């Protein structure tokens, strides 16, 4: 039987070796060393197509603006643009990158809480589709800069209408307690203040983003209806007829397609990681709810020509990226008598019974833990530390063998938190990772589904050079899209010696 993590024509196993778009993971690691990020152009394209096709289930225009923060590698952005997506940026740097890749200004929207005058000037000067203003202060700043440049800025207002999602607290962004956006009442005042024919500010839309990896569809419906209610009120009170509604991103990736190693994860966390929603269904239902509200308020005219914007990041690039890592060290340790490990030794259930297999972790007469120390830690995958994110682990050159031997797995950093389990014992991650028996130093492991918020968040802590990345293009050619940093690169930006 095929492992549950395989995906036809993308992640497969041949002669016991993981193949990504038919290219052997072992060969990739041999040619480019590890840690190595591997991206699939075909997978990115099919993810974009799925999102662009949302347009077929709603009767309004759709603008897909990929959230560059999820991964802003130039070659990847080019694929994303070519596949039919526009772009959302979050800083002058991302704006610069987007323009460099060749996104037209009308394909770009610009979010962010702390934009500088220079960043705003660059966006206004380029004439982008919309700057998403985070506060009334920022609106005044945009007006001032637009005046200096003698240009009219397209602006939409980011709202926080207190919509809760079941994602992690740190990933929620439409709550009053989050740092983003403005209150609906403040937005209404702004629309009163800057009239539709204002010379400097073209207030053309409203925006909200409920959070990332939202496991349930309902918050989208509530968010969409809240956007519509604001649109209606703004029209009634100020006469503004908005051109777009922006519902943000947050469509989840199913990180637990193979849930064989998830029995120890706390239920809430497991529900989050295994979320499997269809974006088209979410948006279709939310759009229906909006139309219903519009019909009851006799305001269908107001949404007749509306454009719907979405800002997906994770759902575009998350499952299109794999990190190959090598085991660099191995050791054994007596099992901590206070940890769950001891339960395994005694042959008892270590946590809950696995949901699909019904199996518990089998235990041998083990009195020791085996530790594997890899070359990819939270310097390469920051969310493994910040959010205790679960990424499934596969032995890349023994991919067909039973993954049933528990290991403690950790990264290379001189930091006790650089581990693939939840050191605080909150069960946000499994204590052990299941791999084939007798994993040795130099064995290759693959960390799946880690294309989002990895390359864009990595850092050279401990003098560890940032990893290389390759893209397997649509013709199955392997293209280097990011070189591994050199020791010299570690010195860039440093001034030495000083006089
Ligand atoms: N839009 C905004 C404003 C965001 O803050 C984010 C990320 O949190 C996104 C879009 C992308 O979210 P996701 O990657 O979950 O689709």
Short mmCIF file of C-alpha atoms and ligand atoms in Angstrom, two decimals:
data_model
loop_
_atom_site.label_atom_id
_atom_site.label_comp_id
_atom_site.label_asym_id
_atom_site.label_seq_id
_atom_site.Cartn_x
_atom_site.Cartn_y
_atom_site.Cartn_z
CA UNK A 1 0.00 0.00 0.00
CA UNK A 2 1.21 3.48 -0.87
CA UNK A 3 2.16 5.74 2.04
CA UNK A 4 -0.63 8.22 2.75
CA UNK A 5 1.60 11.22 2.04
CA UNK A 6 2.13 10.29 -1.62
CA UNK A 7 0.42 12.36 -4.31
CA UNK A 8 0.09 11.02 -7.83
CA UNK A 9 2.47 12.67 -10.31
CA UNK A 10 4.07 14.71 -7.54
CA UNK A 11 5.24 12.87 -4.43
CA UNK A 12 5.89 9.25 -5.26
CA UNK A 13 8.13 6.37 -4.28
CA UNK A 14 10.23 4.40 -6.74
CA UNK A 15 12.62 1.68 -5.63
CA UNK A 16 12.21 2.86 -2.06
CA UNK A 17 13.31 6.43 -2.90
CA UNK A 18 11.14 9.52 -2.64
CA UNK A 19 10.60 11.15 -6.02
CA UNK A 20 9.45 14.71 -6.38
CA UNK A 21 7.95 15.30 -9.82
CA UNK A 22 9.76 12.10 -10.82
CA UNK A 23 13.15 13.41 -9.70
CA UNK A 24 14.94 11.34 -7.10
CA UNK A 25 15.31 13.11 -3.76
CA UNK A 26 18.62 11.28 -3.30
CA UNK A 27 19.95 12.68 -6.56
CA UNK A 28 18.81 16.20 -5.63
CA UNK A 29 20.59 15.96 -2.29
CA UNK A 30 23.72 14.56 -3.92
CA UNK A 31 23.83 17.38 -6.47
CA UNK A 32 22.92 20.28 -4.20
CA UNK A 33 23.72 19.15 -0.62
CA UNK A 34 21.36 19.64 2.28
CA UNK A 35 19.42 21.31 3.73
CA UNK A 36 17.80 21.83 0.34
CA UNK A 37 14.38 23.24 -0.46
CA UNK A 38 12.72 21.62 -3.47
CA UNK A 39 9.70 23.20 -5.16
CA UNK A 40 7.41 21.79 -7.80
CA UNK A 41 6.26 24.14 -10.54
CA UNK A 42 3.45 21.77 -11.47
CA UNK A 43 2.13 21.71 -7.94
CA UNK A 44 2.26 25.51 -7.67
CA UNK A 45 0.39 25.80 -10.95
CA UNK A 46 -2.31 23.37 -9.94
CA UNK A 47 -2.75 25.19 -6.61
CA UNK A 48 -3.16 28.51 -8.44
CA UNK A 49 -5.58 26.98 -10.93
CA UNK A 50 -7.72 25.70 -8.07
CA UNK A 51 -7.90 29.24 -6.65
CA UNK A 52 -8.44 31.01 -9.97
CA UNK A 53 -11.28 28.57 -10.65
CA UNK A 54 -13.19 29.96 -7.68
CA UNK A 55 -14.39 32.46 -10.29
CA UNK A 56 -16.51 29.70 -11.82
CA UNK A 57 -18.66 29.29 -8.70
CA UNK A 58 -19.43 32.96 -8.04
CA UNK A 59 -21.00 35.54 -10.28
CA UNK A 60 -18.62 38.38 -9.57
CA UNK A 61 -15.10 39.18 -10.70
CA UNK A 62 -12.26 37.52 -8.80
CA UNK A 63 -8.73 38.80 -8.30
CA UNK A 64 -6.29 36.31 -6.78
CA UNK A 65 -3.43 38.16 -5.07
CA UNK A 66 -0.82 35.67 -3.88
CA UNK A 67 0.54 36.70 -0.45
CA UNK A 68 4.24 37.18 -1.18
CA UNK A 69 5.14 36.83 2.49
CA UNK A 70 4.56 33.08 2.20
CA UNK A 71 7.49 32.79 -0.20
CA UNK A 72 8.95 35.61 -2.24
CA UNK A 73 11.62 33.81 -4.22
CA UNK A 74 11.83 35.47 -7.64
CA UNK A 75 11.56 32.30 -9.72
CA UNK A 76 8.62 31.10 -7.68
CA UNK A 77 6.84 34.44 -8.03
CA UNK A 78 7.35 34.27 -11.79
CA UNK A 79 5.65 30.87 -11.90
CA UNK A 80 2.83 32.20 -9.74
CA UNK A 81 2.32 35.19 -12.01
CA UNK A 82 2.48 33.05 -15.11
CA UNK A 83 -0.11 30.70 -13.61
CA UNK A 84 -2.60 33.57 -13.40
CA UNK A 85 -2.17 35.23 -10.02
CA UNK A 86 -1.64 38.83 -8.97
CA UNK A 87 0.24 39.66 -5.79
CA UNK A 88 -0.10 41.03 -2.27
CA UNK A 89 3.03 42.61 -0.78
CA UNK A 90 3.79 43.70 2.75
CA UNK A 91 6.75 46.03 2.52
CA UNK A 92 8.75 48.20 0.18
CA UNK A 93 11.07 45.21 -0.23
CA UNK A 94 8.29 42.92 -1.40
CA UNK A 95 6.95 45.68 -3.65
CA UNK A 96 10.41 46.01 -5.19
CA UNK A 97 10.61 42.24 -5.69
CA UNK A 98 7.13 42.09 -7.26
CA UNK A 99 7.97 44.86 -9.73
CA UNK A 100 11.30 43.21 -10.48
CA UNK A 101 9.54 39.93 -11.31
CA UNK A 102 7.33 41.81 -13.73
CA UNK A 103 4.01 42.18 -11.92
CA UNK A 104 2.21 45.20 -13.37
CA UNK A 105 1.21 47.89 -10.84
CA UNK A 106 -2.47 47.03 -11.33
CA UNK A 107 -1.63 43.48 -10.18
CA UNK A 108 -0.25 44.64 -6.82
CA UNK A 109 -1.88 45.35 -3.47
CA UNK A 110 0.13 46.53 -0.46
CA UNK A 111 -0.68 45.57 3.13
CA UNK A 112 1.19 46.28 6.34
CA UNK A 113 0.96 47.93 9.71
CA UNK A 114 4.05 50.12 9.70
CA UNK A 115 4.62 51.41 6.20
CA UNK A 116 7.22 54.14 5.91
CA UNK A 117 6.79 57.34 3.93
CA UNK A 118 9.25 56.03 1.36
CA UNK A 119 7.36 52.77 0.95
CA UNK A 120 4.08 54.61 0.50
CA UNK A 121 5.66 56.99 -2.00
CA UNK A 122 6.97 54.04 -4.02
CA UNK A 123 3.51 52.43 -4.05
CA UNK A 124 1.70 55.65 -4.99
CA UNK A 125 4.25 56.50 -7.62
CA UNK A 126 3.95 53.04 -9.17
CA UNK A 127 0.15 53.44 -9.22
CA UNK A 128 -0.66 50.06 -7.66
CA UNK A 129 -4.16 48.58 -7.50
CA UNK A 130 -4.60 49.39 -3.80
CA UNK A 131 -2.68 50.36 -0.72
CA UNK A 132 -4.53 48.77 2.18
CA UNK A 133 -4.51 51.45 4.83
CA UNK A 134 -4.05 50.17 8.35
CA UNK A 135 -5.15 53.28 10.28
CA UNK A 136 -6.57 56.77 9.93
CA UNK A 137 -3.08 58.07 10.61
CA UNK A 138 -1.84 56.15 7.59
CA UNK A 139 -4.63 57.56 5.43
CA UNK A 140 -3.52 61.08 6.30
CA UNK A 141 0.05 60.12 5.50
CA UNK A 142 -0.97 58.67 2.13
CA UNK A 143 -2.87 61.87 1.39
CA UNK A 144 0.16 63.99 2.24
CA UNK A 145 2.50 61.91 0.08
CA UNK A 146 0.02 61.76 -2.81
CA UNK A 147 -0.19 65.56 -2.62
CA UNK A 148 3.59 65.85 -2.86
CA UNK A 149 3.70 63.47 -5.81
CA UNK A 150 0.63 65.07 -7.37
CA UNK A 151 -0.88 61.65 -7.86
CA UNK A 152 -4.12 60.01 -6.74
CA UNK A 153 -3.60 56.95 -4.55
CA UNK A 154 -5.89 53.90 -4.73
CA UNK A 155 -6.66 52.89 -1.18
CA UNK A 156 -8.73 50.29 0.60
CA UNK A 157 -9.26 50.18 4.33
CA UNK A 158 -8.36 47.24 6.50
CA UNK A 159 -11.03 46.41 9.08
CA UNK A 160 -11.01 44.42 12.31
CA UNK A 161 -14.66 43.50 12.77
CA UNK A 162 -13.95 41.01 15.59
CA UNK A 163 -14.26 37.76 13.68
CA UNK A 164 -12.78 34.79 15.42
CA UNK A 165 -11.31 31.77 13.70
CA UNK A 166 -10.23 28.44 15.20
CA UNK A 167 -6.64 28.90 14.15
CA UNK A 168 -3.79 29.61 16.57
CA UNK A 169 -4.14 32.85 18.47
CA UNK A 170 -0.97 34.31 17.00
CA UNK A 171 -2.33 33.73 13.51
CA UNK A 172 -5.65 35.52 14.07
CA UNK A 173 -5.85 38.97 12.57
CA UNK A 174 -9.48 40.16 12.59
CA UNK A 175 -9.83 40.51 16.35
CA UNK A 176 -9.84 43.79 18.24
CA UNK A 177 -6.92 42.43 20.20
CA UNK A 178 -4.87 41.91 17.04
CA UNK A 179 -2.56 44.67 15.89
CA UNK A 180 -4.08 45.07 12.47
CA UNK A 181 -6.48 47.48 10.81
CA UNK A 182 -9.14 49.89 12.05
CA UNK A 183 -12.58 49.69 13.57
CA UNK A 184 -15.53 49.74 11.14
CA UNK A 185 -16.69 53.04 12.70
CA UNK A 186 -13.32 54.64 11.99
CA UNK A 187 -13.51 53.42 8.41
CA UNK A 188 -16.97 54.92 8.04
CA UNK A 189 -15.64 58.27 9.28
CA UNK A 190 -12.84 58.05 6.76
CA UNK A 191 -15.30 57.49 3.93
CA UNK A 192 -17.20 60.55 5.17
CA UNK A 193 -14.05 62.61 5.21
CA UNK A 194 -12.63 61.64 1.81
CA UNK A 195 -15.43 61.93 -0.74
CA UNK A 196 -15.63 59.71 -3.86
CA UNK A 197 -14.21 62.48 -6.04
CA UNK A 198 -11.32 63.30 -3.71
CA UNK A 199 -8.32 64.56 -5.67
CA UNK A 200 -5.70 62.56 -3.72
CA UNK A 201 -7.37 59.50 -2.21
CA UNK A 202 -9.42 57.07 -4.23
CA UNK A 203 -11.03 55.02 -1.45
CA UNK A 204 -12.10 52.04 -3.48
CA UNK A 205 -12.40 49.01 -1.21
CA UNK A 206 -12.39 47.40 2.20
CA UNK A 207 -10.33 44.50 3.40
CA UNK A 208 -10.03 42.00 6.16
CA UNK A 209 -7.99 38.89 6.80
CA UNK A 210 -9.23 36.53 9.49
CA UNK A 211 -6.00 34.60 9.91
CA UNK A 212 -3.91 31.79 8.50
CA UNK A 213 -4.72 28.05 8.34
CA UNK A 214 -8.37 28.59 9.23
CA UNK A 215 -9.77 25.12 9.86
CA UNK A 216 -13.48 25.96 9.46
CA UNK A 217 -15.47 27.73 6.72
CA UNK A 218 -17.90 29.67 8.96
CA UNK A 219 -15.58 32.60 9.78
CA UNK A 220 -15.28 33.27 6.03
CA UNK A 221 -19.02 33.57 5.75
CA UNK A 222 -19.17 35.90 8.74
CA UNK A 223 -16.26 37.92 7.37
CA UNK A 224 -17.83 38.23 3.96
CA UNK A 225 -21.18 39.30 5.36
CA UNK A 226 -19.39 41.81 7.63
CA UNK A 227 -17.63 43.24 4.59
CA UNK A 228 -20.93 43.54 2.78
CA UNK A 229 -22.65 45.20 5.74
CA UNK A 230 -19.83 47.74 5.87
CA UNK A 231 -20.06 48.31 2.12
CA UNK A 232 -23.79 48.93 2.47
CA UNK A 233 -23.46 51.26 5.41
CA UNK A 234 -20.64 53.19 3.75
CA UNK A 235 -22.83 53.64 0.68
CA UNK A 236 -25.89 54.67 2.66
CA UNK A 237 -24.02 57.17 4.81
CA UNK A 238 -21.44 58.57 2.38
CA UNK A 239 -22.50 57.66 -1.16
CA UNK A 240 -19.23 55.80 -1.86
CA UNK A 241 -19.75 52.84 -4.16
CA UNK A 242 -16.90 50.44 -3.46
CA UNK A 243 -15.06 48.72 -6.28
CA UNK A 244 -13.73 45.76 -4.34
CA UNK A 245 -14.08 43.62 -1.25
CA UNK A 246 -10.94 41.83 -0.06
CA UNK A 247 -11.46 38.74 2.07
CA UNK A 248 -7.74 38.03 2.66
CA UNK A 249 -6.08 34.61 2.68
CA UNK A 250 -5.92 31.79 5.19
CA UNK A 251 -7.13 28.73 3.26
CA UNK A 252 -5.60 25.75 5.04
CA UNK A 253 -3.17 23.09 3.90
CA UNK A 254 -3.69 19.55 5.14
CA UNK A 255 -0.41 18.84 6.94
CA UNK A 256 -1.73 15.50 8.20
CA UNK A 257 -2.54 13.72 4.97
CA UNK A 258 -0.40 11.07 6.55
CA UNK A 259 -1.61 11.15 10.14
CA UNK A 260 0.20 7.99 11.23
CA UNK A 261 2.48 10.01 13.47
CA UNK A 262 -0.16 12.29 14.91
CA UNK A 263 -1.63 10.25 17.72
CA UNK A 264 0.15 12.28 20.35
CA UNK A 265 -0.81 15.69 19.06
CA UNK A 266 -3.47 17.46 21.11
CA UNK A 267 -6.93 17.28 19.49
CA UNK A 268 -7.22 21.00 18.82
CA UNK A 269 -3.87 21.15 17.16
CA UNK A 270 -4.63 18.06 15.12
CA UNK A 271 -7.90 19.58 13.86
CA UNK A 272 -5.90 22.60 12.77
CA UNK A 273 -3.19 20.69 10.92
CA UNK A 274 -5.59 18.29 9.24
CA UNK A 275 -7.99 20.98 7.98
CA UNK A 276 -9.03 20.10 4.48
CA UNK A 277 -11.31 22.74 3.04
CA UNK A 278 -12.11 23.50 -0.55
CA UNK A 279 -11.56 27.25 -1.14
CA UNK A 280 -14.18 27.29 -3.91
CA UNK A 281 -16.79 25.86 -1.58
CA UNK A 282 -15.89 28.33 1.17
CA UNK A 283 -16.14 31.30 -1.15
CA UNK A 284 -19.25 30.07 -2.97
CA UNK A 285 -21.13 29.70 0.31
CA UNK A 286 -19.87 33.02 1.64
CA UNK A 287 -20.84 34.74 -1.62
CA UNK A 288 -24.32 33.20 -1.44
CA UNK A 289 -24.68 34.60 2.08
CA UNK A 290 -23.67 38.04 0.82
CA UNK A 291 -26.16 37.86 -2.02
CA UNK A 292 -28.87 36.89 0.40
CA UNK A 293 -28.07 39.91 2.58
CA UNK A 294 -27.98 42.12 -0.50
CA UNK A 295 -31.36 40.81 -1.67
CA UNK A 296 -33.00 41.40 1.70
CA UNK A 297 -31.66 44.94 1.85
CA UNK A 298 -32.58 45.63 -1.76
CA UNK A 299 -28.98 46.42 -2.59
CA UNK A 300 -27.97 43.84 -5.17
CA UNK A 301 -27.00 46.76 -7.39
CA UNK A 302 -24.17 47.60 -5.03
CA UNK A 303 -22.44 44.27 -5.64
CA UNK A 304 -23.30 43.94 -9.32
CA UNK A 305 -19.86 45.09 -10.48
CA UNK A 306 -17.92 44.35 -7.34
CA UNK A 307 -14.56 42.62 -7.58
CA UNK A 308 -13.67 40.05 -4.96
CA UNK A 309 -10.02 39.87 -3.89
CA UNK A 310 -8.41 36.94 -2.12
CA UNK A 311 -4.85 36.80 -0.75
CA UNK A 312 -3.84 33.14 -0.50
CA UNK A 313 -0.28 32.31 0.52
CA UNK A 314 -0.01 28.96 2.27
CA UNK A 315 -2.55 27.27 -0.02
CA UNK A 316 -0.42 28.21 -3.05
CA UNK A 317 3.05 27.24 -1.92
CA UNK A 318 2.73 25.19 1.31
CA UNK A 319 2.47 21.71 -0.15
CA UNK A 320 4.62 22.55 -3.19
CA UNK A 321 7.82 22.67 -1.14
CA UNK A 322 9.87 19.93 0.53
CA UNK A 323 13.00 20.35 2.62
CA UNK A 324 15.63 17.63 2.30
CA UNK A 325 17.79 17.27 5.37
CA UNK A 326 20.58 14.89 6.37
CA UNK A 327 21.04 13.14 9.70
CA UNK A 328 24.37 14.47 10.95
CA UNK A 329 24.58 12.89 14.36
CA UNK A 330 23.00 10.05 16.29
CA UNK A 331 23.00 9.16 19.95
CA UNK A 332 21.07 7.30 22.57
CA UNK A 333 19.81 8.54 25.89
CA UNK A 334 18.07 6.82 28.74
CA UNK A 335 14.37 7.52 28.46
CA UNK A 336 13.22 10.23 30.80
CA UNK A 337 11.21 8.31 33.39
CA UNK A 338 8.79 11.20 33.64
CA UNK A 339 8.17 11.42 29.92
CA UNK A 340 5.71 9.41 27.85
CA UNK A 341 8.63 7.49 26.44
CA UNK A 342 8.57 5.17 29.42
CA UNK A 343 5.01 4.22 28.58
CA UNK A 344 6.19 2.95 25.25
CA UNK A 345 8.87 0.85 26.84
CA UNK A 346 6.26 -0.82 28.93
CA UNK A 347 4.14 -1.45 25.90
CA UNK A 348 1.38 0.88 26.96
CA UNK A 349 -0.46 3.34 24.81
CA UNK A 350 1.60 6.44 24.29
CA UNK A 351 -1.21 8.96 24.09
CA UNK A 352 -4.29 8.48 21.97
CA UNK A 353 -4.78 5.64 19.58
CA UNK A 354 -3.90 6.64 16.04
CA UNK A 355 -7.09 7.90 14.38
CA UNK A 356 -6.93 5.94 11.15
CA UNK A 357 -4.73 3.01 11.80
CA UNK A 358 -6.15 2.29 15.22
CA UNK A 359 -2.64 1.29 16.19
CA UNK A 360 -0.70 2.56 19.11
CA UNK A 361 3.02 3.03 18.96
CA UNK A 362 4.51 -0.37 19.31
CA UNK A 363 7.31 -0.57 21.76
CA UNK A 364 10.24 -2.85 22.04
CA UNK A 365 12.21 -3.62 25.11
CA UNK A 366 13.62 -0.16 24.62
CA UNK A 367 15.15 1.52 27.57
CA UNK A 368 16.78 4.26 25.54
CA UNK A 369 15.73 6.96 23.16
CA UNK A 370 17.52 7.25 19.86
CA UNK A 371 18.20 10.84 18.91
CA UNK A 372 18.74 11.98 15.33
CA UNK A 373 20.31 15.38 14.79
CA UNK A 374 19.61 16.83 11.35
CA UNK A 375 21.03 19.80 9.47
CA UNK A 376 17.65 21.61 9.27
CA UNK A 377 16.41 23.32 12.40
CA UNK A 378 14.26 26.32 13.10
CA UNK A 379 16.81 28.47 11.31
CA UNK A 380 15.32 26.94 8.14
CA UNK A 381 11.76 26.35 9.39
CA UNK A 382 11.01 29.05 11.90
CA UNK A 383 7.39 28.06 12.46
CA UNK A 384 8.58 24.72 13.84
CA UNK A 385 9.60 26.83 16.85
CA UNK A 386 7.22 29.82 16.87
CA UNK A 387 4.00 27.89 16.27
CA UNK A 388 5.18 24.30 16.84
CA UNK A 389 4.13 23.59 13.27
CA UNK A 390 3.82 19.95 12.23
CA UNK A 391 5.70 18.89 9.11
CA UNK A 392 5.56 15.22 8.23
CA UNK A 393 8.91 13.48 8.10
CA UNK A 394 9.85 10.73 5.65
CA UNK A 395 13.04 8.70 5.24
CA UNK A 396 13.73 9.77 1.66
CA UNK A 397 15.80 6.77 0.61
CA UNK A 398 13.75 4.23 2.55
CA UNK A 399 10.39 5.73 1.75
CA UNK A 400 8.56 2.44 1.22
CA UNK A 401 9.65 0.86 4.48
CA UNK A 402 7.41 0.87 7.53
CA UNK A 403 7.88 4.11 9.46
CA UNK A 404 7.25 2.68 12.91
CA UNK A 405 10.36 3.23 14.98
CA UNK A 406 10.20 6.25 17.25
CA UNK A 407 13.07 8.74 17.32
CA UNK A 408 13.70 11.97 19.07
CA UNK A 409 14.57 14.37 16.24
CA UNK A 410 16.31 17.71 16.59
CA UNK A 411 18.02 20.33 14.46
CA UNK A 412 21.59 21.62 14.44
CA UNK A 413 21.28 24.84 16.42
CA UNK A 414 22.90 25.58 19.73
CA UNK A 415 19.47 26.13 21.24
CA UNK A 416 17.58 23.61 23.35
CA UNK A 417 14.35 24.61 21.60
CA UNK A 418 15.65 23.46 18.23
CA UNK A 419 13.78 20.16 18.34
CA UNK A 420 11.05 18.55 16.26
CA UNK A 421 8.84 18.03 19.31
CA UNK A 422 7.17 20.29 21.82
CA UNK A 423 9.73 20.80 24.52
CA UNK A 424 7.12 22.32 26.83
CA UNK A 425 5.08 19.13 26.74
CA UNK A 426 1.89 20.79 25.52
CA UNK A 427 1.48 18.10 22.87
CA UNK A 428 1.41 20.53 20.02
CA UNK A 429 3.80 18.14 18.29
CA UNK A 430 4.43 14.40 18.74
CA UNK A 431 7.24 13.60 21.17
CA UNK A 432 8.73 11.12 18.72
CA UNK A 433 8.93 10.91 14.96
CA UNK A 434 8.29 7.53 13.39
CA UNK A 435 10.84 6.44 10.80
CA UNK A 436 12.24 3.09 9.64
CA UNK A 437 14.39 1.20 12.11
CA UNK A 438 18.13 1.77 12.26
CA UNK A 439 18.23 5.22 10.74
CA UNK A 440 21.90 6.15 10.53
CA UNK A 441 24.07 9.22 10.19
CA UNK A 442 24.07 10.47 6.57
CA UNK A 443 20.56 9.14 5.94
CA UNK A 444 18.37 11.56 4.04
CA UNK A 445 15.06 12.77 5.46
CA UNK A 446 12.35 14.78 3.71
CA UNK A 447 10.27 17.35 5.55
CA UNK A 448 7.01 17.62 3.63
CA UNK A 449 4.63 20.54 3.03
CA UNK A 450 7.09 23.21 4.04
CA UNK A 451 7.00 25.57 1.08
CA UNK A 452 5.23 28.38 2.94
CA UNK A 453 6.78 30.65 5.56
CA UNK A 454 10.12 28.84 5.34
CA UNK A 455 12.48 30.42 2.79
CA UNK A 456 10.99 33.81 3.60
CA UNK A 457 11.63 33.41 7.33
CA UNK A 458 14.98 31.64 7.50
CA UNK A 459 18.00 33.22 9.13
CA UNK A 460 21.71 32.42 9.51
CA UNK A 461 21.80 31.83 13.29
CA UNK A 462 24.94 30.08 14.54
CA UNK A 463 26.69 31.07 11.32
CA UNK A 464 24.63 28.50 9.43
CA UNK A 465 24.45 29.49 5.80
CA UNK A 466 20.97 29.82 4.38
CA UNK A 467 20.06 26.74 2.32
CA UNK A 468 19.83 26.47 -1.44
CA UNK A 469 16.54 25.93 -3.27
CA UNK A 470 15.67 24.26 -6.54
CA UNK A 471 12.55 24.36 -8.65
CA UNK A 472 11.52 21.35 -10.69
CA UNK A 473 10.03 23.12 -13.67
CA UNK A 474 7.06 21.99 -15.71
CA UNK A 475 9.34 20.06 -18.07
CA UNK A 476 10.85 18.25 -15.07
CA UNK A 477 14.15 20.10 -15.35
CA UNK A 478 15.82 20.93 -12.04
CA UNK A 479 16.63 24.63 -11.80
CA UNK A 480 18.66 26.21 -9.03
CA UNK A 481 16.60 29.19 -7.81
CA UNK A 482 18.62 30.11 -4.76
CA UNK A 483 22.26 29.38 -4.05
CA UNK A 484 23.46 28.14 -0.69
CA UNK A 485 25.08 30.96 1.22
CA UNK A 486 28.84 30.89 1.45
CA UNK A 487 30.96 31.77 4.47
CA UNK A 488 31.69 35.05 2.66
CA UNK A 489 27.94 35.75 2.50
CA UNK A 490 27.81 35.54 6.27
CA UNK A 491 30.05 38.61 6.37
CA UNK A 492 28.02 40.76 4.01
CA UNK A 493 26.61 43.87 5.70
CA UNK A 494 29.27 43.69 8.39
CA UNK A 495 31.86 46.42 8.64
CA UNK A 496 35.24 45.12 9.66
CA UNK A 497 37.84 46.12 10.52
CA UNK A 498 36.61 49.40 11.91
CA UNK A 499 38.98 52.35 12.10
N1 LIG B 1 -3.19 38.41 3.76
C1 LIG B 1 -2.75 38.92 4.92
C2 LIG B 1 -3.11 40.31 5.27
C3 LIG B 1 -1.97 38.15 5.79
O1 LIG B 1 -1.53 38.66 6.94
C4 LIG B 1 -1.65 36.82 5.41
C5 LIG B 1 -0.85 35.96 6.30
O2 LIG B 1 -1.08 35.81 7.44
C6 LIG B 1 -2.12 36.34 4.19
C7 LIG B 1 -2.88 37.15 3.39
C8 LIG B 1 -1.82 34.95 3.73
O3 LIG B 1 -2.36 34.00 4.55
P1 LIG B 1 -2.24 32.46 4.16
O4 LIG B 1 -0.80 32.21 3.87
O5 LIG B 1 -2.71 31.72 5.33
O6 LIG B 1 -3.10 32.25 2.97
#
